[in-house]
Amino acid sequence: MTALNRAVKITTMSRSRPLARIGATSGLTVLLLAASATPAFAAPPGSLPQNAGGYEQSFSPAYDYDTDGCYAVPAIGPDGTLNGGLNTTGAVNGSCRDQSDLDNSQTYARSKCNNGWCAIVYASYFEKDQAVAGSGLGGHRHDWEHVISWVSQSSNQVEYVSTTQHSSQKTYPRSQVRFDGSHPKTVYHKDGASTHFFRLANANDEPPENHYHNWRYPPLVDWNGYPTVALRDKLMAADFGSATIKISDGRFESLLNAAKPSGIAFNPYG
């Protein structure tokens, strides 16, 4: 099947984190307590090079991120370093929504095709999912959120889109989806007083709220696009606490089964 290829240009920049304050106390003699400043938070690992098939690229989501949440960043670096995530302290978007985060983004994909349909799951990692400013109440370190493009092989277009929402998922017909070309527009969104998930974009999302005010296409890595199988296996086996990556064996099929549009012939386990 022929699919459109989309060129994606993302510039990776170094990330700055807040520096620890250097303090001093004075009595009869001034004593310097800190000789140097050290980062308060570790920078996330660098992104993997884009490596995905044209089919996965053609129907990948066009992303935006509301201002009261984090940017998607790599969960694992080229050297196998896992992202340690962030504590749910400070602002709900604290230390995770700098422009340098947006420039060091990543999306992971896995697809399955049968019976005239292809389902492509796109997974995004966030360093924290914080509900309340200054508190971990209701939130957690690490967040994984997912979007599914359901592509009809006869029409060669996205006919349904699913998004994960907390511990469930919701599936929408094409008529409810806004597109950037062939790409469904989705927004990482804070759900009122609760935590975050992906929702479909609406008219109020123009222009996007990210630093560049355009729809974003992070470097995409598909199931066979990791530098090594060992690195992929390490990511799939990693413990992200209450957040789970749903493109691993078993979880991938379960997500497809739960989100499958009613009435289509697709077999999640086939």
mmCIF file of C-alpha atoms in Angstrom:
data_model
loop_
_atom_site.group_PDB
_atom_site.id
_atom_site.type_symbol
_atom_site.label_atom_id
_atom_site.label_comp_id
_atom_site.label_asym_id
_atom_site.label_seq_id
_atom_site.Cartn_x
_atom_site.Cartn_y
_atom_site.Cartn_z
ATOM 1 C CA MET A 1 0.000 0.000 0.000
ATOM 2 C CA THR A 2 1.277 3.408 -0.903
ATOM 3 C CA ALA A 3 1.133 6.014 1.832
ATOM 4 C CA LEU A 4 2.138 9.630 2.012
ATOM 5 C CA ASN A 5 5.422 10.505 3.624
ATOM 6 C CA ARG A 6 5.645 13.554 5.813
ATOM 7 C CA ALA A 7 8.918 15.350 6.474
ATOM 8 C CA VAL A 8 9.313 16.174 10.101
ATOM 9 C CA LYS A 9 11.931 18.617 11.299
ATOM 10 C CA ILE A 10 12.552 18.835 14.995
ATOM 11 C CA THR A 11 15.607 20.559 16.404
ATOM 12 C CA THR A 12 16.956 19.086 19.583
ATOM 13 C CA MET A 13 18.184 21.654 22.038
ATOM 14 C CA SER A 14 19.867 21.346 25.369
ATOM 15 C CA ARG A 15 17.545 21.566 28.351
ATOM 16 C CA SER A 16 18.054 23.859 31.274
ATOM 17 C CA ARG A 17 16.711 23.079 34.708
ATOM 18 C CA PRO A 18 16.446 25.342 37.745
ATOM 19 C CA LEU A 19 19.684 25.697 39.700
ATOM 20 C CA ALA A 20 19.951 25.140 43.422
ATOM 21 C CA ARG A 21 20.420 28.360 45.318
ATOM 22 C CA ILE A 22 23.789 29.069 46.841
ATOM 23 C CA GLY A 23 23.314 30.117 50.417
ATOM 24 C CA ALA A 24 25.530 31.688 53.064
ATOM 25 C CA THR A 25 25.263 32.413 56.763
ATOM 26 C CA SER A 26 27.187 35.017 58.723
ATOM 27 C CA GLY A 27 28.303 35.333 62.304
ATOM 28 C CA LEU A 28 31.655 36.635 63.346
ATOM 29 C CA THR A 29 32.928 35.036 60.162
ATOM 30 C CA VAL A 30 31.064 34.599 56.877
ATOM 31 C CA LEU A 31 30.822 30.923 55.973
ATOM 32 C CA LEU A 32 30.071 29.893 52.420
ATOM 33 C CA LEU A 33 27.754 26.905 52.575
ATOM 34 C CA ALA A 34 27.678 25.994 48.903
ATOM 35 C CA ALA A 35 30.639 26.098 46.595
ATOM 36 C CA SER A 36 28.769 25.515 43.380
ATOM 37 C CA ALA A 37 25.286 25.317 41.928
ATOM 38 C CA THR A 38 23.833 21.958 40.888
ATOM 39 C CA PRO A 39 20.733 21.137 38.852
ATOM 40 C CA ALA A 40 17.598 20.532 40.913
ATOM 41 C CA PHE A 41 16.210 18.181 38.293
ATOM 42 C CA ALA A 42 17.864 15.837 35.837
ATOM 43 C CA ALA A 43 17.346 16.655 32.187
ATOM 44 C CA PRO A 44 15.350 14.091 30.219
ATOM 45 C CA PRO A 45 17.289 11.814 27.878
ATOM 46 C CA GLY A 46 17.726 12.835 24.277
ATOM 47 C CA SER A 47 15.277 11.617 21.669
ATOM 48 C CA LEU A 48 15.763 8.658 19.359
ATOM 49 C CA PRO A 49 16.216 9.432 15.662
ATOM 50 C CA GLN A 50 13.002 9.399 13.677
ATOM 51 C CA ASN A 51 12.529 5.941 12.173
ATOM 52 C CA ALA A 52 9.008 5.026 11.123
ATOM 53 C CA GLY A 53 7.280 3.749 8.025
ATOM 54 C CA GLY A 54 5.435 6.091 5.728
ATOM 55 C CA TYR A 55 2.110 4.626 6.803
ATOM 56 C CA GLU A 56 2.690 5.448 10.462
ATOM 57 C CA GLN A 57 3.928 8.919 9.543
ATOM 58 C CA SER A 58 1.013 9.649 7.218
ATOM 59 C CA PHE A 59 -1.631 9.241 9.915
ATOM 60 C CA SER A 60 0.258 10.360 13.015
ATOM 61 C CA PRO A 61 -1.526 12.873 15.250
ATOM 62 C CA ALA A 62 -0.919 16.591 14.948
ATOM 63 C CA TYR A 63 -0.241 17.524 18.576
ATOM 64 C CA ASP A 64 -0.726 20.533 20.778
ATOM 65 C CA TYR A 65 -0.327 20.860 24.535
ATOM 66 C CA ASP A 66 -2.451 23.141 26.713
ATOM 67 C CA THR A 67 -0.485 25.539 28.913
ATOM 68 C CA ASP A 68 -1.468 23.791 32.173
ATOM 69 C CA GLY A 69 0.431 20.605 31.411
ATOM 70 C CA CYS A 70 3.763 19.154 30.330
ATOM 71 C CA TYR A 71 5.256 18.609 26.902
ATOM 72 C CA ALA A 72 5.845 15.068 25.667
ATOM 73 C CA VAL A 73 9.521 14.114 26.007
ATOM 74 C CA PRO A 74 11.555 10.936 25.459
ATOM 75 C CA ALA A 75 10.966 8.048 27.838
ATOM 76 C CA ILE A 76 14.294 6.487 26.877
ATOM 77 C CA GLY A 77 17.472 7.825 25.320
ATOM 78 C CA PRO A 78 19.706 6.363 22.593
ATOM 79 C CA ASP A 79 22.044 4.986 25.279
ATOM 80 C CA GLY A 80 19.194 3.238 27.119
ATOM 81 C CA THR A 81 18.807 5.851 29.870
ATOM 82 C CA LEU A 82 15.220 5.825 31.132
ATOM 83 C CA ASN A 83 13.465 9.042 32.053
ATOM 84 C CA GLY A 84 13.174 9.246 35.841
ATOM 85 C CA GLY A 85 10.141 11.525 35.704
ATOM 86 C CA LEU A 86 9.340 14.427 38.020
ATOM 87 C CA ASN A 87 7.812 14.827 41.456
ATOM 88 C CA THR A 88 4.308 16.272 41.525
ATOM 89 C CA THR A 89 5.383 19.511 43.209
ATOM 90 C CA GLY A 90 5.297 23.171 42.247
ATOM 91 C CA ALA A 91 3.199 24.272 39.283
ATOM 92 C CA VAL A 92 1.259 21.638 37.357
ATOM 93 C CA ASN A 93 3.483 22.402 34.363
ATOM 94 C CA GLY A 94 6.589 23.082 36.452
ATOM 95 C CA SER A 95 9.949 22.000 34.985
ATOM 96 C CA CYS A 96 8.255 20.151 32.113
ATOM 97 C CA ARG A 97 6.965 22.803 29.709
ATOM 98 C CA ASP A 98 10.055 24.705 28.620
ATOM 99 C CA GLN A 99 10.714 25.320 24.939
ATOM 100 C CA SER A 100 13.680 22.972 25.270
ATOM 101 C CA ASP A 101 11.217 20.209 26.213
ATOM 102 C CA LEU A 102 9.207 20.865 23.074
ATOM 103 C CA ASP A 103 12.393 20.698 21.022
ATOM 104 C CA ASN A 104 13.296 17.335 22.583
ATOM 105 C CA SER A 105 10.065 15.460 22.005
ATOM 106 C CA GLN A 106 9.203 11.934 20.878
ATOM 107 C CA THR A 107 6.299 9.715 19.790
ATOM 108 C CA TYR A 108 6.319 5.897 19.771
ATOM 109 C CA ALA A 109 4.049 3.896 17.446
ATOM 110 C CA ARG A 110 2.865 0.347 16.835
ATOM 111 C CA SER A 111 0.415 -0.835 14.193
ATOM 112 C CA LYS A 112 -1.661 -3.855 13.219
ATOM 113 C CA CYS A 113 -3.565 -4.419 9.965
ATOM 114 C CA ASN A 114 -6.181 -7.023 9.055
ATOM 115 C CA ASN A 115 -9.609 -7.402 7.459
ATOM 116 C CA GLY A 116 -9.354 -4.119 5.582
ATOM 117 C CA TRP A 117 -8.356 -1.969 8.565
ATOM 118 C CA CYS A 118 -5.158 -0.725 10.165
ATOM 119 C CA ALA A 119 -4.949 0.475 13.757
ATOM 120 C CA ILE A 120 -1.933 2.617 14.622
ATOM 121 C CA VAL A 121 -1.319 3.356 18.301
ATOM 122 C CA TYR A 122 0.761 6.455 19.071
ATOM 123 C CA ALA A 123 2.217 6.641 22.590
ATOM 124 C CA SER A 124 3.448 9.838 24.274
ATOM 125 C CA TYR A 125 5.382 10.086 27.546
ATOM 126 C CA PHE A 126 5.144 12.956 30.061
ATOM 127 C CA GLU A 127 7.352 13.353 33.130
ATOM 128 C CA LYS A 128 4.483 13.939 35.548
ATOM 129 C CA ASP A 129 0.705 14.108 35.643
ATOM 130 C CA GLN A 130 -0.133 16.670 38.305
ATOM 131 C CA ALA A 131 -3.675 17.672 39.229
ATOM 132 C CA VAL A 132 -3.114 20.302 41.946
ATOM 133 C CA ALA A 133 -0.436 22.997 42.138
ATOM 134 C CA GLY A 134 2.059 22.347 44.919
ATOM 135 C CA SER A 135 0.614 18.935 45.732
ATOM 136 C CA GLY A 136 0.772 15.341 44.618
ATOM 137 C CA LEU A 137 -2.911 14.876 45.461
ATOM 138 C CA GLY A 138 -4.526 12.911 42.657
ATOM 139 C CA GLY A 139 -1.413 13.005 40.481
ATOM 140 C CA HIS A 140 1.637 10.856 39.885
ATOM 141 C CA ARG A 141 5.168 10.765 38.521
ATOM 142 C CA HIS A 142 5.168 9.695 34.844
ATOM 143 C CA ASP A 143 2.270 9.729 32.410
ATOM 144 C CA TRP A 144 1.625 7.755 29.252
ATOM 145 C CA GLU A 145 -1.179 8.808 26.914
ATOM 146 C CA HIS A 146 -2.207 7.291 23.598
ATOM 147 C CA VAL A 147 -3.985 8.140 20.357
ATOM 148 C CA ILE A 148 -5.186 5.532 17.849
ATOM 149 C CA SER A 149 -5.699 6.235 14.157
ATOM 150 C CA TRP A 150 -8.132 3.726 12.636
ATOM 151 C CA VAL A 151 -7.388 3.660 8.905
ATOM 152 C CA SER A 152 -9.637 2.067 6.294
ATOM 153 C CA GLN A 153 -7.494 0.359 3.675
ATOM 154 C CA SER A 154 -10.176 0.991 1.051
ATOM 155 C CA SER A 155 -10.402 4.759 1.616
ATOM 156 C CA ASN A 156 -6.782 5.118 2.782
ATOM 157 C CA GLN A 157 -7.805 7.666 5.387
ATOM 158 C CA VAL A 158 -8.462 7.856 9.117
ATOM 159 C CA GLU A 159 -12.101 6.912 9.716
ATOM 160 C CA TYR A 160 -12.000 6.846 13.534
ATOM 161 C CA VAL A 161 -9.750 8.246 16.250
ATOM 162 C CA SER A 162 -9.422 6.930 19.801
ATOM 163 C CA THR A 163 -7.824 8.707 22.754
ATOM 164 C CA THR A 164 -6.975 7.309 26.168
ATOM 165 C CA GLN A 165 -8.667 9.172 29.003
ATOM 166 C CA HIS A 166 -7.461 8.284 32.492
ATOM 167 C CA SER A 167 -8.059 4.507 32.771
ATOM 168 C CA SER A 168 -10.425 4.304 29.806
ATOM 169 C CA GLN A 169 -10.574 5.338 26.175
ATOM 170 C CA LYS A 170 -13.000 7.071 23.833
ATOM 171 C CA THR A 171 -13.467 6.535 20.098
ATOM 172 C CA TYR A 172 -14.777 9.177 17.678
ATOM 173 C CA PRO A 173 -15.930 8.984 14.044
ATOM 174 C CA ARG A 174 -14.103 10.986 11.404
ATOM 175 C CA SER A 175 -16.926 13.551 11.297
ATOM 176 C CA GLN A 176 -15.986 14.731 14.806
ATOM 177 C CA VAL A 177 -12.252 15.006 14.114
ATOM 178 C CA ARG A 178 -10.357 18.075 12.890
ATOM 179 C CA PHE A 179 -7.417 17.305 10.601
ATOM 180 C CA ASP A 180 -4.142 18.841 9.515
ATOM 181 C CA GLY A 181 -4.075 17.175 6.113
ATOM 182 C CA SER A 182 -4.265 13.451 6.929
ATOM 183 C CA HIS A 183 -3.322 13.958 10.589
ATOM 184 C CA PRO A 184 -5.946 14.054 13.380
ATOM 185 C CA LYS A 185 -5.509 17.083 15.628
ATOM 186 C CA THR A 186 -5.213 16.175 19.318
ATOM 187 C CA VAL A 187 -4.495 18.220 22.429
ATOM 188 C CA TYR A 188 -2.902 17.211 25.742
ATOM 189 C CA HIS A 189 -5.457 18.630 28.117
ATOM 190 C CA LYS A 190 -6.078 19.005 31.853
ATOM 191 C CA ASP A 191 -9.436 17.525 32.786
ATOM 192 C CA GLY A 192 -10.792 20.192 35.137
ATOM 193 C CA ALA A 193 -9.570 19.521 38.676
ATOM 194 C CA SER A 194 -8.290 16.101 37.621
ATOM 195 C CA THR A 195 -5.210 15.047 35.659
ATOM 196 C CA HIS A 196 -4.387 15.077 31.939
ATOM 197 C CA PHE A 197 -5.268 13.149 28.791
ATOM 198 C CA PHE A 198 -5.502 13.622 25.022
ATOM 199 C CA ARG A 199 -8.712 15.085 23.617
ATOM 200 C CA LEU A 200 -9.738 15.973 20.106
ATOM 201 C CA ALA A 201 -8.956 19.513 19.025
ATOM 202 C CA ASN A 202 -11.765 22.013 18.524
ATOM 203 C CA ALA A 203 -12.122 25.460 16.968
ATOM 204 C CA ASN A 204 -10.843 27.128 20.144
ATOM 205 C CA ASP A 205 -7.479 25.366 19.737
ATOM 206 C CA GLU A 206 -6.454 27.605 16.841
ATOM 207 C CA PRO A 207 -3.774 28.771 17.033
ATOM 208 C CA PRO A 208 -2.092 26.062 19.143
ATOM 209 C CA GLU A 209 -0.810 27.043 22.599
ATOM 210 C CA ASN A 210 2.690 25.533 22.427
ATOM 211 C CA HIS A 211 5.778 27.747 22.158
ATOM 212 C CA TYR A 212 5.736 27.681 18.348
ATOM 213 C CA HIS A 213 1.950 28.048 17.988
ATOM 214 C CA ASN A 214 1.763 25.372 15.314
ATOM 215 C CA TRP A 215 0.752 21.715 15.201
ATOM 216 C CA ARG A 216 3.624 19.539 16.325
ATOM 217 C CA TYR A 217 5.015 16.309 14.879
ATOM 218 C CA PRO A 218 7.596 14.864 17.302
ATOM 219 C CA PRO A 219 10.175 12.437 15.891
ATOM 220 C CA LEU A 220 8.313 9.171 15.382
ATOM 221 C CA VAL A 221 9.715 5.723 16.195
ATOM 222 C CA ASP A 222 7.682 2.713 15.106
ATOM 223 C CA TRP A 223 7.880 -0.826 16.476
ATOM 224 C CA ASN A 224 10.779 -1.762 14.205
ATOM 225 C CA GLY A 225 12.449 1.647 14.336
ATOM 226 C CA TYR A 226 14.391 1.413 17.605
ATOM 227 C CA PRO A 227 18.196 1.413 17.353
ATOM 228 C CA THR A 228 18.198 -2.096 18.852
ATOM 229 C CA VAL A 229 15.600 -4.641 19.932
ATOM 230 C CA ALA A 230 17.237 -4.637 23.376
ATOM 231 C CA LEU A 231 16.529 -0.916 23.768
ATOM 232 C CA ARG A 232 12.899 -1.427 22.761
ATOM 233 C CA ASP A 233 12.580 -4.323 25.186
ATOM 234 C CA LYS A 234 14.014 -2.188 27.982
ATOM 235 C CA LEU A 235 11.417 0.513 27.365
ATOM 236 C CA MET A 236 8.547 -1.979 27.209
ATOM 237 C CA ALA A 237 9.651 -3.630 30.470
ATOM 238 C CA ALA A 238 10.300 -0.380 32.370
ATOM 239 C CA ASP A 239 8.315 0.399 35.516
ATOM 240 C CA PHE A 240 6.550 3.752 35.202
ATOM 241 C CA GLY A 241 4.460 3.285 38.315
ATOM 242 C CA SER A 242 0.760 3.843 37.739
ATOM 243 C CA ALA A 243 1.411 4.998 34.159
ATOM 244 C CA THR A 244 1.574 2.253 31.527
ATOM 245 C CA ILE A 245 2.806 2.190 27.958
ATOM 246 C CA LYS A 246 0.119 0.435 25.950
ATOM 247 C CA ILE A 247 2.132 -0.637 22.919
ATOM 248 C CA SER A 248 3.835 -3.515 24.737
ATOM 249 C CA ASP A 249 2.790 -7.102 24.008
ATOM 250 C CA GLY A 250 -0.561 -7.866 25.598
ATOM 251 C CA ARG A 251 -1.419 -4.276 26.499
ATOM 252 C CA PHE A 252 -1.348 -3.342 22.817
ATOM 253 C CA GLU A 253 -3.962 -5.930 21.896
ATOM 254 C CA SER A 254 -6.068 -5.144 24.965
ATOM 255 C CA LEU A 255 -6.150 -1.438 24.108
ATOM 256 C CA LEU A 256 -7.173 -2.159 20.517
ATOM 257 C CA ASN A 257 -9.922 -4.483 21.707
ATOM 258 C CA ALA A 258 -11.276 -1.892 24.150
ATOM 259 C CA ALA A 259 -11.149 0.994 21.672
ATOM 260 C CA LYS A 260 -12.208 -0.791 18.457
ATOM 261 C CA PRO A 261 -15.035 1.025 16.673
ATOM 262 C CA SER A 262 -18.300 -0.871 16.673
ATOM 263 C CA GLY A 263 -19.099 -2.764 13.514
ATOM 264 C CA ILE A 264 -15.690 -2.911 11.826
ATOM 265 C CA ALA A 265 -14.113 -6.257 10.936
ATOM 266 C CA PHE A 266 -10.734 -5.540 12.536
ATOM 267 C CA ASN A 267 -9.391 -8.297 14.818
ATOM 268 C CA PRO A 268 -7.246 -6.894 17.678
ATOM 269 C CA TYR A 269 -5.739 -10.318 18.324
ATOM 270 C CA GLY A 270 -5.315 -11.366 14.703
#
